[in-house]
């Protein structure tokens, strides 16, 4: 059963969805790729993995190797994206994600992910999840989460004020980005609980979405 904290229900005009850790469990791939990167650079993997969730690869590299030229981070990020896109072993939906996505059909929602188009398309397909019509990917933004640019762009593309949107996120960077955008945040999974989301759920099995008419949509948890 999904555990929740803080709020029994939320109303919103639109929902903005992170992908990795929120809709798709890609931890196995992420850990394989970043473990290789950690070994290459002589870094402690446990410290590296605490940084990388939610951020674009180049932004994680900038945190972990602060003295390195950004051009090198972007170059290695392209290699990282290619490696992740070619490895779909172990990619599965987060529990409850298929039913949750089905319940959003016809309601305003968007994917806001730090993955690029090939990686997000591949992982959603591997998890058996339909891609939302509106998608904000790595190619769409100039700054990585925790910058709020992606969520603000998602709200704008859907045509709603940020305060009328609810974000679903799993990582510290993503939760900070959602809050910086002025949005309420549903934290999904074990990473999310300690970063102060508006509501926390273990997974998506207990999340319900209903058309609330003039109020937009209604989210309930439990």
Tab-separated table of N, CA, C and O in Angstrom, residues 105-196:
chain	number	residue	atom	x	y	z
A	105	UNK	N	-5.114	10.124	-19.034
A	105	UNK	CA	-5.483	10.272	-20.441
A	105	UNK	C	-6.617	11.288	-20.588
A	105	UNK	O	-7.637	11.198	-19.902
A	106	UNK	N	-6.413	12.264	-21.454
A	106	UNK	CA	-7.421	13.293	-21.673
A	106	UNK	C	-7.360	14.446	-20.705
A	106	UNK	O	-8.101	15.420	-20.856
A	107	UNK	N	-6.491	14.360	-19.692
A	107	UNK	CA	-6.309	15.439	-18.726
A	107	UNK	C	-4.944	16.102	-18.953
A	107	UNK	O	-4.020	15.465	-19.444
A	108	UNK	N	-4.810	17.380	-18.595
A	108	UNK	CA	-3.556	18.082	-18.882
A	108	UNK	C	-2.382	17.523	-18.074
A	108	UNK	O	-2.390	17.543	-16.849
A	109	UNK	N	-1.377	17.042	-18.781
A	109	UNK	CA	-0.177	16.549	-18.122
A	109	UNK	C	0.983	16.586	-19.103
A	109	UNK	O	0.793	16.602	-20.320
A	110	UNK	N	2.197	16.603	-18.560
A	110	UNK	CA	3.397	16.662	-19.387
A	110	UNK	C	4.520	15.899	-18.717
A	110	UNK	O	4.574	15.790	-17.485
A	111	UNK	N	5.423	15.388	-19.529
A	111	UNK	CA	6.647	14.778	-19.037
A	111	UNK	C	7.722	15.859	-18.978
A	111	UNK	O	7.930	16.591	-19.943
A	112	UNK	N	8.397	15.967	-17.836
A	112	UNK	CA	9.503	16.926	-17.679
A	112	UNK	C	10.690	16.134	-17.149
A	112	UNK	O	10.771	15.831	-15.961
A	113	UNK	N	11.616	15.792	-18.031
A	113	UNK	CA	12.681	14.859	-17.689
A	113	UNK	C	14.048	15.401	-18.044
A	113	UNK	O	14.197	16.163	-18.998
A	114	UNK	N	15.066	14.975	-17.300
A	114	UNK	CA	16.441	15.330	-17.605
A	114	UNK	C	17.027	14.446	-18.701
A	114	UNK	O	18.148	14.690	-19.152
A	115	UNK	N	16.291	13.419	-19.118
A	115	UNK	CA	16.721	12.579	-20.237
A	115	UNK	C	16.479	13.308	-21.554
A	115	UNK	O	15.634	14.209	-21.642
A	116	UNK	N	17.212	12.885	-22.591
A	116	UNK	CA	16.950	13.457	-23.910
A	116	UNK	C	15.857	12.652	-24.608
A	116	UNK	O	15.299	11.707	-24.035
A	117	UNK	N	15.538	13.021	-25.843
A	117	UNK	CA	14.432	12.360	-26.544
A	117	UNK	C	14.678	10.862	-26.742
A	117	UNK	O	13.807	10.046	-26.419
A	118	UNK	N	15.850	10.442	-27.250
A	118	UNK	CA	16.037	8.996	-27.436
A	118	UNK	C	15.956	8.196	-26.136
A	118	UNK	O	15.351	7.120	-26.094
A	119	UNK	N	16.559	8.728	-25.054
A	119	UNK	CA	16.553	7.993	-23.794
A	119	UNK	C	15.162	7.949	-23.187
A	119	UNK	O	14.714	6.898	-22.715
A	120	UNK	N	14.455	9.070	-23.189
A	120	UNK	CA	13.112	9.083	-22.598
A	120	UNK	C	12.158	8.214	-23.403
A	120	UNK	O	11.342	7.471	-22.832
A	121	UNK	N	12.275	8.251	-24.731
A	121	UNK	CA	11.419	7.410	-25.575
A	121	UNK	C	11.704	5.935	-25.320
A	121	UNK	O	10.782	5.119	-25.183
A	122	UNK	N	12.980	5.581	-25.233
A	122	UNK	CA	13.356	4.191	-25.007
A	122	UNK	C	12.917	3.672	-23.657
A	122	UNK	O	12.410	2.548	-23.550
A	123	UNK	N	13.123	4.466	-22.616
A	123	UNK	CA	12.768	3.987	-21.277
A	123	UNK	C	11.258	3.890	-21.080
A	123	UNK	O	10.770	2.942	-20.450
A	124	UNK	N	10.511	4.855	-21.596
A	124	UNK	CA	9.060	4.768	-21.458
A	124	UNK	C	8.538	3.542	-22.203
A	124	UNK	O	7.652	2.834	-21.718
A	125	UNK	N	9.099	3.277	-23.375
A	125	UNK	CA	8.678	2.094	-24.137
A	125	UNK	C	9.059	0.807	-23.405
A	125	UNK	O	8.265	-0.136	-23.332
A	126	UNK	N	10.271	0.785	-22.843
A	126	UNK	CA	10.711	-0.411	-22.117
A	126	UNK	C	9.827	-0.691	-20.910
A	126	UNK	O	9.609	-1.848	-20.535
A	127	UNK	N	9.308	0.372	-20.311
A	127	UNK	CA	8.422	0.231	-19.153
A	127	UNK	C	6.963	0.040	-19.547
A	127	UNK	O	6.109	-0.129	-18.672
A	128	UNK	N	6.680	0.092	-20.844
A	128	UNK	CA	5.312	-0.103	-21.311
A	128	UNK	C	4.396	1.069	-21.031
A	128	UNK	O	3.183	0.887	-20.875
A	129	UNK	N	4.961	2.266	-20.989
A	129	UNK	CA	4.182	3.468	-20.670
A	129	UNK	C	4.074	4.374	-21.892
A	129	UNK	O	5.056	4.574	-22.620
A	130	UNK	N	2.887	4.930	-22.093
A	130	UNK	CA	2.680	5.847	-23.210
A	130	UNK	C	3.335	7.192	-22.907
A	130	UNK	O	3.291	7.684	-21.780
A	131	UNK	N	3.940	7.790	-23.931
A	131	UNK	CA	4.529	9.115	-23.770
A	131	UNK	C	3.443	10.180	-23.782
A	131	UNK	O	2.571	10.178	-24.661
A	132	UNK	N	3.465	11.102	-22.826
A	132	UNK	CA	2.529	12.228	-22.885
A	132	UNK	C	2.735	13.034	-24.164
A	132	UNK	O	3.839	13.074	-24.730
A	133	UNK	N	1.696	13.683	-24.616
A	133	UNK	CA	1.789	14.496	-25.832
A	133	UNK	C	2.765	15.652	-25.642
A	133	UNK	O	3.507	16.012	-26.558
A	134	UNK	N	2.757	16.249	-24.453
A	134	UNK	CA	3.661	17.356	-24.154
A	134	UNK	C	4.857	16.807	-23.389
A	134	UNK	O	4.701	16.165	-22.355
A	135	UNK	N	6.059	17.079	-23.914
A	135	UNK	CA	7.283	16.570	-23.301
A	135	UNK	C	8.338	17.668	-23.268
A	135	UNK	O	8.587	18.322	-24.283
A	136	UNK	N	8.961	17.845	-22.107
A	136	UNK	CA	10.095	18.748	-21.958
A	136	UNK	C	11.296	17.873	-21.627
A	136	UNK	O	11.373	17.291	-20.549
A	137	UNK	N	12.226	17.769	-22.563
A	137	UNK	CA	13.384	16.901	-22.412
A	137	UNK	C	14.656	17.738	-22.304
A	137	UNK	O	14.611	18.966	-22.325
A	138	UNK	N	15.781	17.055	-22.222
A	138	UNK	CA	17.060	17.753	-22.061
A	138	UNK	C	17.322	18.749	-23.179
A	138	UNK	O	17.917	19.814	-22.958
A	139	UNK	N	16.868	18.408	-24.396
A	139	UNK	CA	17.091	19.302	-25.528
A	139	UNK	C	16.294	20.600	-25.420
A	139	UNK	O	16.602	21.586	-26.105
A	140	UNK	N	15.258	20.595	-24.568
A	140	UNK	CA	14.323	21.721	-24.508
A	140	UNK	C	14.744	22.823	-23.559
A	140	UNK	O	14.118	23.887	-23.542
A	141	UNK	N	15.767	22.578	-22.744
A	141	UNK	CA	16.111	23.527	-21.679
A	141	UNK	C	17.595	23.878	-21.722
A	141	UNK	O	18.420	23.125	-22.234
A	142	UNK	N	17.910	25.018	-21.139
A	142	UNK	CA	19.296	25.449	-21.048
A	142	UNK	C	19.926	25.152	-19.712
A	142	UNK	O	21.135	25.296	-19.545
A	143	UNK	N	19.111	24.770	-18.729
A	143	UNK	CA	19.609	24.512	-17.375
A	143	UNK	C	18.981	23.243	-16.832
A	143	UNK	O	17.799	22.963	-17.052
A	144	UNK	N	19.772	22.469	-16.118
A	144	UNK	CA	19.313	21.220	-15.520
A	144	UNK	C	18.604	21.473	-14.193
A	144	UNK	O	18.856	22.470	-13.512
A	145	UNK	N	17.702	20.565	-13.819
A	145	UNK	CA	17.218	20.554	-12.447
A	145	UNK	C	18.434	20.528	-11.527
A	145	UNK	O	19.423	19.880	-11.854
A	146	UNK	N	18.437	21.244	-10.426
A	146	UNK	CA	17.323	21.862	-9.698
A	146	UNK	C	16.845	23.212	-10.206
A	146	UNK	O	16.023	23.854	-9.555
A	147	UNK	N	17.358	23.686	-11.343
A	147	UNK	CA	16.785	24.891	-11.941
A	147	UNK	C	15.338	24.597	-12.342
A	147	UNK	O	15.035	23.521	-12.859
A	148	UNK	N	14.424	25.542	-12.135
A	148	UNK	CA	13.008	25.281	-12.417
A	148	UNK	C	12.606	25.415	-13.877
A	148	UNK	O	11.429	25.253	-14.214
A	149	UNK	N	13.564	25.692	-14.771
A	149	UNK	CA	13.219	25.986	-16.160
A	149	UNK	C	12.313	24.942	-16.796
A	149	UNK	O	11.326	25.266	-17.468
A	150	UNK	N	12.641	23.668	-16.612
A	150	UNK	CA	11.863	22.621	-17.253
A	150	UNK	C	10.414	22.612	-16.809
A	150	UNK	O	9.496	22.494	-17.637
A	151	UNK	N	10.179	22.749	-15.522
A	151	UNK	CA	8.802	22.739	-15.025
A	151	UNK	C	8.052	23.999	-15.458
A	151	UNK	O	6.863	23.941	-15.787
A	152	UNK	N	8.720	25.116	-15.463
A	152	UNK	CA	8.078	26.344	-15.922
A	152	UNK	C	7.711	26.234	-17.405
A	152	UNK	O	6.635	26.682	-17.826
A	153	UNK	N	8.596	25.632	-18.182
A	153	UNK	CA	8.308	25.452	-19.607
A	153	UNK	C	7.145	24.476	-19.792
A	153	UNK	O	6.281	24.686	-20.655
A	154	UNK	N	7.110	23.416	-18.996
A	154	UNK	CA	6.011	22.476	-19.099
A	154	UNK	C	4.668	23.125	-18.796
A	154	UNK	O	3.680	22.905	-19.506
A	155	UNK	N	4.630	23.928	-17.739
A	155	UNK	CA	3.391	24.630	-17.393
A	155	UNK	C	2.978	25.573	-18.518
A	155	UNK	O	1.793	25.649	-18.884
A	156	UNK	N	3.949	26.293	-19.075
A	156	UNK	CA	3.643	27.237	-20.150
A	156	UNK	C	3.111	26.524	-21.388
A	156	UNK	O	2.166	26.990	-22.034
A	157	UNK	N	3.709	25.384	-21.724
A	157	UNK	CA	3.255	24.656	-22.913
A	157	UNK	C	1.842	24.106	-22.731
A	157	UNK	O	1.076	23.995	-23.696
A	158	UNK	N	1.494	23.777	-21.492
A	158	UNK	CA	0.130	23.324	-21.220
A	158	UNK	C	-0.843	24.480	-21.072
A	158	UNK	O	-2.058	24.278	-21.106
A	159	UNK	N	-0.304	25.698	-20.855
A	159	UNK	CA	-1.136	26.885	-20.762
A	159	UNK	C	-1.668	27.188	-19.377
A	159	UNK	O	-2.724	27.813	-19.245
A	160	UNK	N	-0.910	26.795	-18.323
A	160	UNK	CA	-1.369	27.016	-16.960
A	160	UNK	C	-0.315	27.741	-16.135
A	160	UNK	O	0.882	27.643	-16.404
A	161	UNK	N	-0.789	28.465	-15.116
A	161	UNK	CA	0.121	29.120	-14.190
A	161	UNK	C	0.854	28.062	-13.367
A	161	UNK	O	0.284	27.026	-13.025
A	162	UNK	N	2.117	28.328	-13.003
A	162	UNK	CA	2.859	27.366	-12.194
A	162	UNK	C	2.133	26.965	-10.911
A	162	UNK	O	2.149	25.782	-10.531
A	163	UNK	N	1.507	27.932	-10.242
A	163	UNK	CA	0.839	27.630	-8.973
A	163	UNK	C	-0.325	26.664	-9.143
A	163	UNK	O	-0.777	26.060	-8.162
A	164	UNK	N	-0.807	26.499	-10.376
A	164	UNK	CA	-1.923	25.593	-10.644
A	164	UNK	C	-1.464	24.202	-11.064
A	164	UNK	O	-2.290	23.372	-11.449
A	165	UNK	N	-0.168	23.953	-10.989
A	165	UNK	CA	0.382	22.659	-11.407
A	165	UNK	C	0.919	21.879	-10.209
A	165	UNK	O	1.396	22.466	-9.239
A	166	UNK	N	0.858	20.573	-10.315
A	166	UNK	CA	1.448	19.677	-9.321
A	166	UNK	C	2.516	18.837	-10.009
A	166	UNK	O	2.293	18.272	-11.081
A	167	UNK	N	3.685	18.784	-9.386
A	167	UNK	CA	4.824	18.033	-9.888
A	167	UNK	C	4.905	16.672	-9.190
A	167	UNK	O	4.677	16.580	-7.977
A	168	UNK	N	5.251	15.640	-9.940
A	168	UNK	CA	5.585	14.334	-9.366
A	168	UNK	C	7.076	14.114	-9.577
A	168	UNK	O	7.557	14.126	-10.719
A	169	UNK	N	7.811	13.907	-8.483
A	169	UNK	CA	9.272	13.821	-8.533
A	169	UNK	C	9.793	12.829	-7.498
A	169	UNK	O	9.151	12.592	-6.476
A	170	UNK	N	11.003	12.314	-7.752
A	170	UNK	CA	11.613	11.370	-6.808
A	170	UNK	C	12.907	11.871	-6.191
A	170	UNK	O	13.337	11.345	-5.166
A	171	UNK	N	13.572	12.867	-6.795
A	171	UNK	CA	14.924	13.240	-6.393
A	171	UNK	C	14.971	14.602	-5.718
A	171	UNK	O	14.063	15.423	-5.864
A	172	UNK	N	16.065	14.835	-5.012
A	172	UNK	CA	16.258	16.138	-4.386
A	172	UNK	C	16.283	17.246	-5.435
A	172	UNK	O	15.609	18.279	-5.272
A	173	UNK	N	17.042	17.047	-6.516
A	173	UNK	CA	17.133	18.074	-7.551
A	173	UNK	C	15.770	18.373	-8.151
A	173	UNK	O	15.410	19.538	-8.389
A	174	UNK	N	14.979	17.334	-8.390
A	174	UNK	CA	13.669	17.527	-8.978
A	174	UNK	C	12.692	18.208	-8.045
A	174	UNK	O	11.917	19.083	-8.453
A	175	UNK	N	12.713	17.806	-6.775
A	175	UNK	CA	11.819	18.427	-5.794
A	175	UNK	C	12.175	19.895	-5.608
A	175	UNK	O	11.290	20.766	-5.555
A	176	UNK	N	13.465	20.192	-5.533
A	176	UNK	CA	13.888	21.594	-5.426
A	176	UNK	C	13.459	22.386	-6.645
A	176	UNK	O	13.037	23.546	-6.542
A	177	UNK	N	13.544	21.782	-7.829
A	177	UNK	CA	13.133	22.465	-9.058
A	177	UNK	C	11.636	22.762	-9.044
A	177	UNK	O	11.204	23.864	-9.416
A	178	UNK	N	10.847	21.782	-8.634
A	178	UNK	CA	9.410	21.996	-8.572
A	178	UNK	C	9.031	23.087	-7.590
A	178	UNK	O	8.185	23.946	-7.882
A	179	UNK	N	9.657	23.065	-6.429
A	179	UNK	CA	9.367	24.092	-5.424
A	179	UNK	C	9.824	25.459	-5.898
A	179	UNK	O	9.134	26.469	-5.691
A	180	UNK	N	10.987	25.513	-6.566
A	180	UNK	CA	11.476	26.797	-7.088
A	180	UNK	C	10.561	27.348	-8.171
A	180	UNK	O	10.492	28.573	-8.372
A	181	UNK	N	9.852	26.458	-8.858
A	181	UNK	CA	8.890	26.890	-9.875
A	181	UNK	C	7.579	27.370	-9.270
A	181	UNK	O	6.697	27.840	-9.998
A	182	UNK	N	7.433	27.246	-7.952
A	182	UNK	CA	6.207	27.669	-7.289
A	182	UNK	C	5.100	26.644	-7.355
A	182	UNK	O	3.918	26.988	-7.250
A	183	UNK	N	5.485	25.388	-7.495
A	183	UNK	CA	4.513	24.315	-7.642
A	183	UNK	C	4.487	23.419	-6.409
A	183	UNK	O	5.476	23.323	-5.684
A	184	UNK	N	3.374	22.767	-6.195
A	184	UNK	CA	3.298	21.733	-5.168
A	184	UNK	C	3.930	20.458	-5.721
A	184	UNK	O	3.909	20.229	-6.933
A	185	UNK	N	4.506	19.658	-4.828
A	185	UNK	CA	5.272	18.494	-5.271
A	185	UNK	C	4.805	17.236	-4.546
A	185	UNK	O	4.736	17.206	-3.316
A	186	UNK	N	4.508	16.212	-5.323
A	186	UNK	CA	4.279	14.878	-4.786
A	186	UNK	C	5.600	14.124	-4.917
A	186	UNK	O	6.093	13.895	-6.026
A	187	UNK	N	6.191	13.772	-3.791
A	187	UNK	CA	7.441	13.025	-3.794
A	187	UNK	C	7.153	11.535	-3.883
A	187	UNK	O	6.354	11.012	-3.111
A	188	UNK	N	7.813	10.868	-4.821
A	188	UNK	CA	7.564	9.447	-5.078
A	188	UNK	C	8.797	8.624	-4.711
A	188	UNK	O	9.903	8.902	-5.189
A	189	UNK	N	8.617	7.618	-3.859
A	189	UNK	CA	9.689	6.688	-3.562
A	189	UNK	C	10.571	7.091	-2.397
A	189	UNK	O	10.422	8.162	-1.814
A	190	UNK	N	11.518	6.224	-2.052
A	190	UNK	CA	12.309	6.416	-0.829
A	190	UNK	C	13.224	7.628	-0.852
A	190	UNK	O	13.513	8.199	0.199
A	191	UNK	N	13.710	8.030	-2.020
A	191	UNK	CA	14.605	9.187	-2.062
A	191	UNK	C	13.880	10.478	-1.720
A	191	UNK	O	14.473	11.430	-1.223
A	192	UNK	N	12.593	10.527	-2.023
A	192	UNK	CA	11.861	11.790	-1.975
A	192	UNK	C	11.487	12.252	-0.573
A	192	UNK	O	11.349	13.452	-0.329
A	193	UNK	N	11.327	11.328	0.347
A	193	UNK	CA	10.709	11.654	1.633
A	193	UNK	C	11.450	12.731	2.403
A	193	UNK	O	10.834	13.579	3.059
A	194	UNK	N	12.778	12.734	2.308
A	194	UNK	CA	13.548	13.643	3.162
A	194	UNK	C	13.745	15.041	2.578
A	194	UNK	O	14.434	15.860	3.190
A	195	UNK	N	13.132	15.321	1.425
A	195	UNK	CA	13.367	16.607	0.783
A	195	UNK	C	12.160	17.536	0.812
A	195	UNK	O	12.085	18.508	0.064
A	196	UNK	N	11.196	17.245	1.670
A	196	UNK	CA	10.109	18.178	1.931
A	196	UNK	C	9.068	18.330	0.852
A	196	UNK	O	8.613	19.449	0.595
